[in-house]
XYZ file of C-alpha atoms in Angstrom:
657
model
C 14.265 -7.544 1.987
C 12.130 -8.445 5.023
C 13.955 -9.174 8.269
C 11.509 -9.075 11.167
C 14.372 -9.157 13.734
C 12.294 -11.276 16.111
C 14.440 -12.155 19.151
C 15.222 -15.828 19.719
C 14.034 -17.717 22.770
C 10.669 -18.459 24.386
C 7.847 -16.079 23.514
C 7.394 -15.037 27.157
C 11.017 -13.882 27.377
C 11.599 -12.223 24.002
C 10.819 -8.647 25.069
C 12.577 -8.962 28.433
C 15.681 -10.384 26.750
C 15.571 -7.694 24.058
C 15.456 -4.917 26.675
C 18.324 -6.537 28.543
C 20.594 -6.767 25.515
C 19.715 -3.839 23.234
C 22.211 -1.014 22.765
C 21.789 2.116 24.858
C 22.580 5.794 24.301
C 24.035 7.574 27.309
C 22.371 10.809 28.499
C 25.116 13.101 27.181
C 24.860 11.577 23.710
C 21.071 11.743 23.661
C 21.341 15.532 23.776
C 23.275 15.419 20.481
C 20.683 13.383 18.599
C 17.609 14.800 16.879
C 14.409 12.846 16.323
C 11.511 13.868 14.074
C 8.023 12.715 15.130
C 5.317 13.150 12.504
C 1.815 13.058 13.993
C 0.781 13.877 17.541
C -2.067 11.499 18.292
C -1.645 8.907 21.017
C 1.337 7.198 19.365
C 3.068 10.439 18.350
C 2.387 12.425 21.513
C 3.455 9.568 23.791
C 6.589 8.936 21.720
C 7.589 12.617 21.568
C 6.948 13.056 25.301
C 8.910 9.914 26.205
C 11.864 10.701 23.954
C 11.960 14.314 25.146
C 11.940 13.129 28.743
C 14.862 10.827 27.941
C 16.917 13.753 26.656
C 16.671 13.524 22.867
C 16.092 16.682 20.849
C 12.648 16.161 19.350
C 10.740 17.979 16.631
C 7.042 17.073 16.531
C 4.860 17.866 13.516
C 1.087 17.889 13.103
C -1.120 19.313 10.380
C -3.734 20.427 12.942
C -3.503 23.667 14.907
C -2.870 21.693 18.111
C -1.907 18.128 19.082
C -5.230 18.007 20.900
C -6.992 17.946 17.526
C -5.554 14.524 16.659
C -8.118 11.913 15.637
C -7.272 9.804 18.710
C -9.815 11.914 20.594
C -12.587 10.205 18.609
C -11.988 6.810 20.245
C -14.884 6.306 22.598
C -15.270 2.951 24.285
C -12.060 2.045 26.057
C -8.539 0.620 26.177
C -7.625 -3.025 26.800
C -5.193 -4.199 29.450
C -4.620 -7.536 31.158
C -4.881 -6.469 34.797
C -7.618 -8.977 35.735
C -9.249 -6.614 38.222
C -12.494 -8.531 37.711
C -10.879 -11.843 38.702
C -12.672 -13.413 35.742
C -9.806 -15.415 34.257
C -7.920 -12.743 32.313
C -4.148 -12.876 31.886
C -1.383 -11.646 29.591
C -1.652 -14.903 27.674
C -5.419 -14.610 27.249
C -5.134 -11.045 25.919
C -2.409 -12.262 23.561
C -4.546 -15.218 22.460
C -7.715 -13.157 21.951
C -5.783 -10.623 19.853
C -4.204 -13.298 17.632
C -7.524 -15.114 17.224
C -9.426 -11.880 16.657
C -6.963 -11.009 13.881
C -7.747 -14.383 12.276
C -4.181 -15.662 12.733
C -2.610 -13.070 10.465
C -0.547 -11.137 13.045
C 3.030 -11.667 14.221
C 3.135 -13.575 17.510
C 6.129 -11.775 19.020
C 4.705 -8.269 18.522
C 1.288 -9.198 19.887
C 2.710 -10.866 22.983
C 4.812 -7.776 23.694
C 1.677 -5.656 23.365
C -0.142 -7.829 25.903
C 2.848 -7.698 28.273
C 3.096 -3.903 28.395
C -0.673 -3.321 28.458
C -0.877 -3.195 32.252
C 1.892 -0.567 32.389
C -0.141 1.697 30.092
C -2.978 1.911 32.605
C -0.580 2.755 35.453
C 1.069 5.439 33.319
C -2.261 7.023 32.412
C -3.600 6.948 35.963
C -0.405 8.711 37.071
C -1.112 11.369 34.441
C -4.570 11.901 35.873
C -6.695 10.174 33.244
C -10.152 9.894 34.900
C -10.944 6.235 34.296
C -14.284 5.012 35.604
C -14.080 3.339 38.997
C -16.035 0.728 40.912
C -17.673 1.480 44.240
C -14.640 0.122 46.098
C -12.203 2.394 44.244
C -10.722 -0.061 41.758
C -10.762 0.939 38.110
C -13.863 -0.332 36.357
C -13.852 -2.680 33.368
C -16.357 -3.618 30.690
C -16.463 -6.168 27.873
C -15.687 -5.617 24.226
C -16.109 -7.832 21.172
C -14.076 -10.992 20.764
C -13.488 -11.604 24.472
C -15.211 -13.424 27.305
C -13.604 -11.348 30.059
C -13.906 -7.724 31.156
C -10.568 -6.051 30.405
C -11.567 -2.737 28.844
C -10.790 0.363 30.935
C -12.845 3.423 30.025
C -13.722 7.031 30.785
C -17.435 7.176 29.952
C -17.694 7.337 26.146
C -14.684 9.618 25.670
C -11.731 7.401 26.522
C -9.630 8.498 23.547
C -10.040 12.147 24.423
C -9.016 11.639 28.039
C -6.001 9.505 27.098
C -4.917 12.076 24.519
C -5.163 14.869 27.086
C -2.848 12.815 29.330
C -0.317 12.311 26.537
C -0.741 15.941 25.433
C 0.081 17.188 28.936
C 3.230 15.043 28.970
C 4.144 16.398 25.522
C 3.514 20.038 26.436
C 5.651 19.661 29.551
C 8.558 18.670 27.312
C 7.768 21.570 24.972
C 7.939 23.957 27.937
C 11.263 22.454 29.008
C 12.659 22.963 25.515
C 13.169 19.257 24.820
C 10.456 19.131 22.150
C 9.847 21.720 19.460
C 6.221 21.663 18.338
C 5.528 22.395 14.669
C 1.751 22.704 14.269
C 0.081 23.364 10.895
C 2.903 21.534 9.102
C 2.481 18.546 6.803
C 5.257 16.128 5.872
C 5.476 15.758 2.091
C 8.667 13.710 1.721
C 11.334 11.867 3.660
C 14.977 12.738 2.919
C 17.412 9.848 2.481
C 21.200 10.311 2.671
C 23.501 7.332 2.084
C 20.587 4.934 2.531
C 19.360 6.321 5.859
C 16.587 8.740 6.758
C 18.055 12.120 7.615
C 15.021 14.372 7.706
C 11.817 15.458 6.029
C 10.386 18.094 3.741
C 7.344 19.731 5.338
C 4.898 22.295 4.039
C 3.863 25.155 6.284
C 0.096 25.031 5.801
C -0.348 28.665 6.871
C 1.938 30.349 4.330
C 2.488 27.494 1.862
C 6.290 27.493 2.141
C 8.336 24.299 1.992
C 10.756 23.669 4.865
C 13.706 21.321 5.375
C 14.157 19.593 8.739
C 17.059 17.348 9.761
C 16.676 14.358 12.051
C 18.769 11.302 12.947
C 15.555 9.269 12.723
C 11.982 9.844 11.540
C 8.978 8.427 13.399
C 5.719 8.262 11.453
C 2.739 8.281 13.817
C 0.139 9.471 11.340
C -2.774 7.082 11.808
C -4.671 5.043 9.270
C -5.972 5.373 5.737
C -9.711 4.781 6.220
C -10.566 7.992 4.364
C -9.635 6.277 1.098
C -13.321 5.224 1.261
C -14.391 8.906 1.468
C -17.188 8.013 3.892
C -15.640 6.709 7.106
C -15.650 7.382 10.830
C -12.260 9.117 10.523
C -11.767 12.860 10.917
C -11.928 14.644 7.567
C -8.224 15.510 7.694
C -7.007 11.960 8.355
C -4.892 10.808 5.421
C -2.197 8.427 4.201
C 0.202 11.017 2.751
C 3.159 10.779 5.168
C 3.163 6.974 5.082
C 2.680 6.999 1.312
C 5.674 9.314 0.774
C 7.823 6.877 2.752
C 6.351 4.035 0.700
C 7.287 5.709 -2.574
C 10.830 6.154 -1.209
C 11.097 2.426 -0.532
C 9.222 1.567 2.675
C 7.131 -1.559 2.092
C 3.361 -1.188 2.586
C 1.855 -4.261 4.251
C -1.611 -5.795 3.979
C -3.381 -2.716 2.562
C -6.563 -4.745 1.916
C -7.048 -5.291 5.681
C -9.524 -2.562 6.591
C -11.909 -2.737 9.507
C -15.621 -2.220 9.183
C -17.156 -1.125 12.490
C -20.621 -2.613 13.069
C -21.973 0.167 15.277
C -22.260 3.358 13.227
C -25.107 5.717 12.419
C -26.354 4.726 8.937
C -25.762 6.841 5.824
C -28.625 9.297 5.369
C -27.879 10.701 1.909
C -25.374 11.924 -0.678
C -24.803 15.123 1.282
C -22.660 13.374 3.909
C -18.906 13.759 4.033
C -18.268 11.489 7.026
C -19.957 8.928 9.251
C -20.437 8.850 13.002
C -19.289 5.983 15.161
C -21.351 4.747 18.084
C -18.954 3.056 20.499
C -18.667 -0.717 20.541
C -19.151 -0.439 24.293
C -22.855 -0.063 23.491
C -22.863 -3.737 22.477
C -22.004 -4.475 26.109
C -25.590 -3.848 27.221
C -27.468 -3.275 23.968
C -29.137 -6.112 22.031
C -29.020 -6.142 18.231
C -32.038 -7.353 16.295
C -34.130 -7.155 13.126
C -37.786 -8.096 12.549
C -38.439 -11.737 11.679
C -40.642 -10.557 8.799
C -39.006 -9.172 5.654
C -39.790 -5.555 4.827
C -41.522 -4.935 8.179
C -42.508 -1.246 8.296
C -43.818 -1.149 11.880
C -42.115 1.035 14.462
C -39.675 -0.982 16.597
C -41.699 -0.615 19.795
C -44.742 -2.027 17.965
C -42.947 -5.276 17.107
C -43.539 -7.909 19.817
C -40.657 -9.889 21.312
C -41.553 -13.110 19.488
C -41.293 -11.317 16.127
C -37.733 -10.098 16.725
C -34.616 -11.899 15.530
C -31.685 -11.315 17.875
C -29.507 -12.760 15.145
C -26.084 -12.451 16.824
C -27.365 -14.198 19.938
C -28.957 -16.841 17.719
C -25.926 -17.484 15.520
C -23.135 -17.009 18.091
C -24.549 -18.041 21.489
C -21.150 -18.140 23.265
C -20.317 -14.488 22.454
C -23.714 -13.115 21.425
C -23.661 -9.384 20.727
C -19.952 -9.278 21.595
C -18.579 -11.132 18.583
C -15.627 -9.407 16.872
C -16.281 -6.463 14.590
C -15.809 -8.256 11.289
C -18.267 -10.994 12.277
C -20.889 -8.529 13.558
C -20.521 -6.332 10.463
C -20.963 -9.161 7.967
C -23.940 -10.489 9.919
C -25.657 -7.080 9.746
C -24.957 -6.819 6.010
C -26.328 -10.330 5.449
C -29.599 -9.551 7.272
C -30.080 -6.282 5.383
C -29.211 -7.860 2.029
C -31.770 -10.583 2.778
C -34.517 -7.978 3.190
C -34.706 -7.647 6.967
C -33.148 -4.173 7.214
C -34.962 -1.371 9.039
C -35.395 2.390 8.655
C -36.182 4.288 5.476
C -33.056 3.021 3.699
C -33.491 -0.575 4.906
C -29.720 -0.482 5.451
C -29.794 -0.605 9.243
C -30.449 -2.893 12.206
C -31.664 -2.067 15.710
C -29.490 -1.663 18.810
C -31.935 -1.893 21.689
C -31.428 -0.824 25.322
C -34.877 -1.677 26.714
C -33.724 -4.912 28.374
C -30.653 -3.225 29.900
C -32.728 -0.343 31.244
C -35.127 -2.798 32.880
C -32.284 -4.921 34.290
C -30.441 -1.958 35.799
C -33.718 -0.533 37.113
C -34.502 -3.726 38.995
C -31.021 -3.714 40.537
C -31.530 -0.125 41.719
C -34.932 -0.755 43.297
C -33.455 -3.839 44.961
C -30.738 -1.630 46.465
C -33.461 0.607 47.811
C -35.363 -2.353 49.254
C -38.398 -1.341 47.218
C -40.278 -4.567 46.510
C -43.327 -2.795 45.068
C -41.746 -0.446 42.535
C -43.845 0.327 39.490
C -42.659 -0.331 35.947
C -42.286 3.437 35.506
C -40.024 3.694 38.560
C -37.896 0.765 37.390
C -37.546 2.314 33.932
C -36.638 5.740 35.310
C -33.926 4.314 37.571
C -32.610 2.088 34.779
C -32.341 5.045 32.418
C -30.327 6.895 35.041
C -27.786 4.057 35.263
C -27.502 3.844 31.475
C -27.063 7.612 31.330
C -24.154 7.441 33.782
C -22.417 4.757 31.704
C -23.207 5.868 28.147
C -24.857 9.279 28.407
C -22.649 11.253 26.032
C -23.069 8.568 23.343
C -26.858 8.653 23.715
C -26.805 12.453 23.551
C -24.710 12.347 20.386
C -27.106 9.914 18.730
C -30.099 12.057 19.679
C -28.508 15.222 18.271
C -27.663 13.578 14.957
C -30.858 11.605 14.380
C -33.477 13.567 16.324
C -34.579 10.341 18.055
C -34.451 9.516 21.762
C -32.463 6.256 22.146
C -33.736 5.829 25.698
C -37.238 5.431 24.249
C -36.668 3.783 20.840
C -33.839 1.504 19.668
C -30.892 3.051 17.856
C -30.460 2.264 14.156
C -26.939 1.194 13.256
C -25.059 -0.110 10.216
C -21.404 -1.002 9.536
C -18.974 1.665 8.314
C -15.242 1.942 7.589
C -13.335 2.610 10.779
C -9.761 1.365 11.312
C -7.056 0.044 9.006
C -4.986 -2.951 10.037
C -2.662 -2.549 7.062
C 0.097 0.038 7.060
C 3.827 0.410 6.679
C 5.652 -2.864 7.236
C 7.783 -2.751 10.375
C 10.074 -5.219 12.098
C 10.046 -6.079 15.807
C 11.762 -2.750 16.477
C 9.009 -0.822 14.614
C 11.492 0.125 11.878
C 10.297 0.124 8.273
C 12.317 -1.194 5.348
C 13.731 2.348 5.075
C 16.583 2.527 7.620
C 15.895 5.267 10.143
C 12.154 5.467 9.397
C 9.944 4.004 12.125
C 6.150 3.646 12.117
C 4.038 3.595 15.281
C 0.378 3.044 16.078
C -2.174 2.690 13.289
C 0.406 3.795 10.717
C 2.094 0.375 10.941
C 0.634 -3.059 10.239
C 2.032 -5.057 13.089
C -0.355 -6.015 15.869
C -3.886 -6.677 14.651
C -3.658 -9.116 11.761
C -6.742 -9.116 9.547
C -9.121 -7.663 12.152
C -8.619 -5.478 15.216
C -10.452 -6.206 18.429
C -12.226 -3.203 19.897
C -10.278 -1.129 22.468
C -6.927 -2.341 21.100
C -6.096 0.742 18.999
C -5.504 2.945 22.036
C -3.535 0.120 23.621
C -1.210 -0.235 20.620
C -0.665 3.497 20.101
C 0.370 4.081 23.706
C 2.368 0.846 23.938
C 4.425 1.833 20.889
C 5.006 5.388 22.101
C 5.547 4.959 25.834
C 7.125 1.520 26.153
C 8.503 0.157 22.868
C 10.127 2.955 20.860
C 12.273 4.277 23.758
C 14.174 0.961 23.638
C 14.120 0.135 19.930
C 14.975 3.660 18.760
C 17.871 3.751 21.216
C 19.133 0.487 19.756
C 19.207 2.166 16.316
C 20.586 5.536 17.435
C 23.427 3.965 19.425
C 25.207 3.546 16.081
C 24.413 7.122 15.028
C 26.221 9.016 17.785
C 29.317 9.235 15.573
C 27.374 10.646 12.624
C 27.522 14.418 12.392
C 24.307 16.355 11.854
C 23.723 16.927 8.146
C 23.102 20.447 6.916
C 19.746 21.014 5.222
C 21.804 22.518 2.372
C 22.848 18.961 1.467
C 21.923 18.038 -2.141
C 19.558 15.301 -0.899
C 17.421 17.946 0.867
C 17.495 20.197 -2.201
C 16.475 17.345 -4.497
C 13.645 16.239 -2.203
C 12.323 19.793 -1.876
C 12.445 20.275 -5.655
C 10.491 17.036 -6.216
C 7.795 18.210 -3.778
C 7.650 21.683 -5.338
C 7.427 20.237 -8.861
C 4.489 18.028 -7.893
C 2.667 20.981 -6.317
C 3.306 23.086 -9.435
C 1.953 20.288 -11.623
C -1.205 20.041 -9.529
C -1.820 23.795 -9.583
C -1.238 24.050 -13.346
C -3.794 21.396 -14.335
C -6.559 24.027 -14.088
C -9.296 21.544 -14.914
C -13.013 21.661 -14.237
C -13.640 19.125 -11.447
C -13.253 19.668 -7.708
C -10.924 17.622 -5.539
C -13.916 16.546 -3.446
C -15.716 15.074 -6.448
C -12.722 12.855 -7.248
C -12.436 11.739 -3.616
C -16.139 10.875 -3.515
C -15.901 8.840 -6.729
C -12.817 7.004 -5.459
C -14.583 6.156 -2.206
C -17.602 4.754 -4.045
C -15.400 2.448 -6.157
C -13.431 1.159 -3.175
C -16.475 0.720 -0.891
C -18.533 -1.144 -3.477
C -15.750 -3.406 -4.777
C -13.175 -3.601 -1.974
C -15.380 -2.970 1.071
C -17.242 -5.413 3.311
C -17.158 -8.089 0.600
C -14.887 -8.499 -2.427
C -14.742 -10.825 -5.425
C -12.320 -11.345 -8.289
C -14.450 -9.729 -10.974
C -15.246 -6.650 -8.882
C -11.622 -6.138 -7.854
C -10.410 -6.302 -11.448
C -13.050 -3.755 -12.401
C -12.033 -1.538 -9.469
C -8.352 -1.560 -10.488
C -9.234 -0.434 -14.010
C -11.658 2.209 -12.701
C -9.125 3.624 -10.223
C -6.454 3.810 -12.934
C -8.889 5.696 -15.179
C -9.827 7.985 -12.286
C -6.135 8.723 -11.667
C -5.612 9.768 -15.289
C -8.711 11.962 -15.126
C -7.598 13.534 -11.830
C -4.197 14.525 -13.217
C -5.783 16.071 -16.303
C -8.973 17.724 -15.036
C -8.750 18.593 -11.325
C -9.350 22.210 -10.402
C -7.525 23.763 -7.449
C -8.375 27.404 -6.694
C -6.009 29.824 -4.973
C -2.232 29.835 -5.182
C 0.735 27.935 -3.766
C 2.309 30.415 -1.345
C -0.687 30.923 0.881
C -3.026 28.953 3.100
C -4.759 26.703 0.569
C -6.811 23.802 2.020
C -7.876 22.680 -1.457
C -4.234 22.196 -2.440
C -3.612 20.269 0.787
C -6.613 18.077 0.002
C -5.504 17.528 -3.615
C -2.106 16.270 -2.424
C -3.828 13.798 -0.108
C -6.441 12.593 -2.598
C -3.724 11.969 -5.206
C -2.076 9.625 -2.692
C -5.402 7.985 -1.790
C -5.988 7.170 -5.460
C -2.651 5.339 -5.674
C -3.329 3.556 -2.387
C -6.799 2.532 -3.597
C -5.266 0.720 -6.549
C -2.805 -1.131 -4.296
C -5.597 -2.109 -1.883
C -7.520 -3.751 -4.716
C -4.407 -5.521 -6.008
C -3.643 -6.831 -2.519
C -7.234 -8.047 -2.092
C -7.142 -9.689 -5.539
C -3.876 -11.454 -4.710
C -5.177 -12.878 -1.408
C -7.333 -15.815 -2.514
C -8.829 -16.478 0.896
C -11.101 -14.808 3.418
C -9.685 -13.719 6.761
C -10.883 -11.150 9.274
C -11.919 -7.925 7.556
C -10.880 -9.291 4.127
C -13.911 -11.256 2.913
C -13.598 -12.730 -0.571
C -17.034 -14.037 -1.558
C -15.465 -17.003 -3.365
C -13.905 -18.242 -0.106
C -16.440 -18.861 2.652
C -17.674 -21.760 4.749
C -21.163 -23.257 4.196
C -22.324 -21.084 7.139
C -21.031 -17.937 5.421
C -17.977 -17.458 7.647
C -14.490 -16.470 6.465
C -12.548 -19.405 4.994
C -8.784 -19.030 5.447
C -6.124 -20.780 3.392
C -3.260 -21.218 5.837
C -1.274 -23.415 3.466
C -0.917 -20.667 0.864
C -1.562 -17.326 2.551
C -0.160 -17.438 6.066
C 2.101 -14.490 5.367
C 2.291 -10.723 5.571
C 1.960 -9.222 2.098
C 4.544 -6.422 1.954
C 4.383 -4.394 -1.255
C 7.421 -2.542 -2.603
C 6.763 0.454 -4.859
C 8.245 -0.151 -8.320
C 6.853 2.715 -10.404
C 3.420 4.018 -11.361
C 0.764 1.279 -10.975
C 3.515 -1.241 -10.321
C 4.471 -3.047 -7.120
C 6.629 -6.011 -6.151
C 5.267 -8.412 -3.526
C 7.474 -9.611 -0.661
C 6.186 -12.214 1.784
C 6.953 -12.461 5.493
C 5.927 -15.970 6.631
C 3.934 -16.046 9.858
C 5.138 -18.806 12.179
C 2.964 -19.755 15.145
C 5.031 -21.418 17.853
C 2.612 -21.024 20.760
C -0.868 -20.729 19.269
C -2.256 -23.292 16.869
C -4.287 -21.576 14.117
C -7.813 -22.955 13.762
C -11.107 -21.976 12.197
C -12.385 -19.041 14.262
C -15.459 -20.056 16.213
C -17.527 -17.654 18.325
C -20.521 -19.969 18.622
């Protein structure tokens, strides 16, 4: 079932050879072919813009009112690329190596090397689009460090990199819309993929404004719909982010890979109470200059500024001296959890650690007074100048923290705690980004391919744009070259009618339950089960309990959910019910995947499998594979394994000390 289609030959040449030998579609034939792009974040917008520019007829769908509302705007800290502007030893190979190592040797070598190769082109593309990356005094683009690396390769636009990159891709997309090459379908949600003779030939979408179901033909379907972090209810994802499009493809036969690989981000504002519906991310870029610590005394109730230096435990610097505060996200998250669980947490909940900028403010202040030739500057002057530098680099992040917490992070350390952020699992794809459903491709966070068991910071934006701008134009062409003889299929075809009926029947069933409990209450209960038993740490007993609890929750949902309103109108509660029903099924698969993987790797930490120092303990002999799950009926999946072969990098115990 699984054929990764990895090109033969040396790793360095695979992508070049593929591009030189793949099939092409000539310009006249491109105008005859229709492509459906679902999702208009960085992966979707860049793909739709690129394919429209190439001459394909593109239909782009998003459930928001504008592509600019895609969750990609929430990415803050930066985008990786191996340009080595800093002359600090970076290279394509080092980016490739750091990504494989950061993913705990659970990613496919060929895909990751391709990602590293095209990374430099992404920056050039975005600069040409006018993305306002930060620059050094001499005019070169500026770089900063992110976790899991010892070089500076992260390009950034203050603390709003995702937003600026999305505006660039959005402009490229809207240009194609204006030219008539792309038709934009906002406020539409894909609810099924239509298969004809074993190939994807379109989708069923629901118009979220009037509630009507629509049929749309396409010679190929690209799913660019992001990740599934909202299965946890509380996450850093936008409230609308969901798994529905990917899950519909999964139920039609597309394998879902590594669903238990979810990323916990170490730098988030802690939970403040049951009233919350989402969490706020503080960019990993803050770990560039901020120092993370807890008091050395358990249960210390003093204010942070009252705790002297010798009574502070900078635990990441202590445990991982080579990388310090810039260890990968999974390592930093588990370390924070361990300190809090041991009684060293801070704040009213004791579920937080400090992120302190006092040392950075002083360091930058001294540099500024040195520039001025002021050898007699007072401590107040140094602090004021240092704060100004920090404000220029991170100001919008500091402002956001102050608005949410009511505290001034320039004066007192921020309080942070890990939270669900990114999902490394997703639809299984081959080297060409095609799923196990012919004609269905998955790009960006919606696929599993590039990050293994843990994603390094600033690599999500890199993968989304790499897939959309530089990979899919070749690999989709290779697929569509064989489709130029296939006539467009009418949406009156029985396969479209059957798919629409199945969607309509499910919606009718949901609306006719007329129970007593809200959709939100079920989502919240699901999130609590998954977070507590399949979150930062998992164990066999807890996962077995979670599977049973999720199955019981599913039965309760389908017998007692209450959805107000009607079908043929704008009905956000119905939209949400559709998505939560899919999250419940996904939650069960996540727990089964985590239970099956008897090892710890990256973001998947099984408590039974750890080193004496508490680090993740992999089992390469038995689990060096991609777990690709095939849907086989309600609460039933078949496991297919794609072996991971490392020809260039030798897997070893990850060490950031």
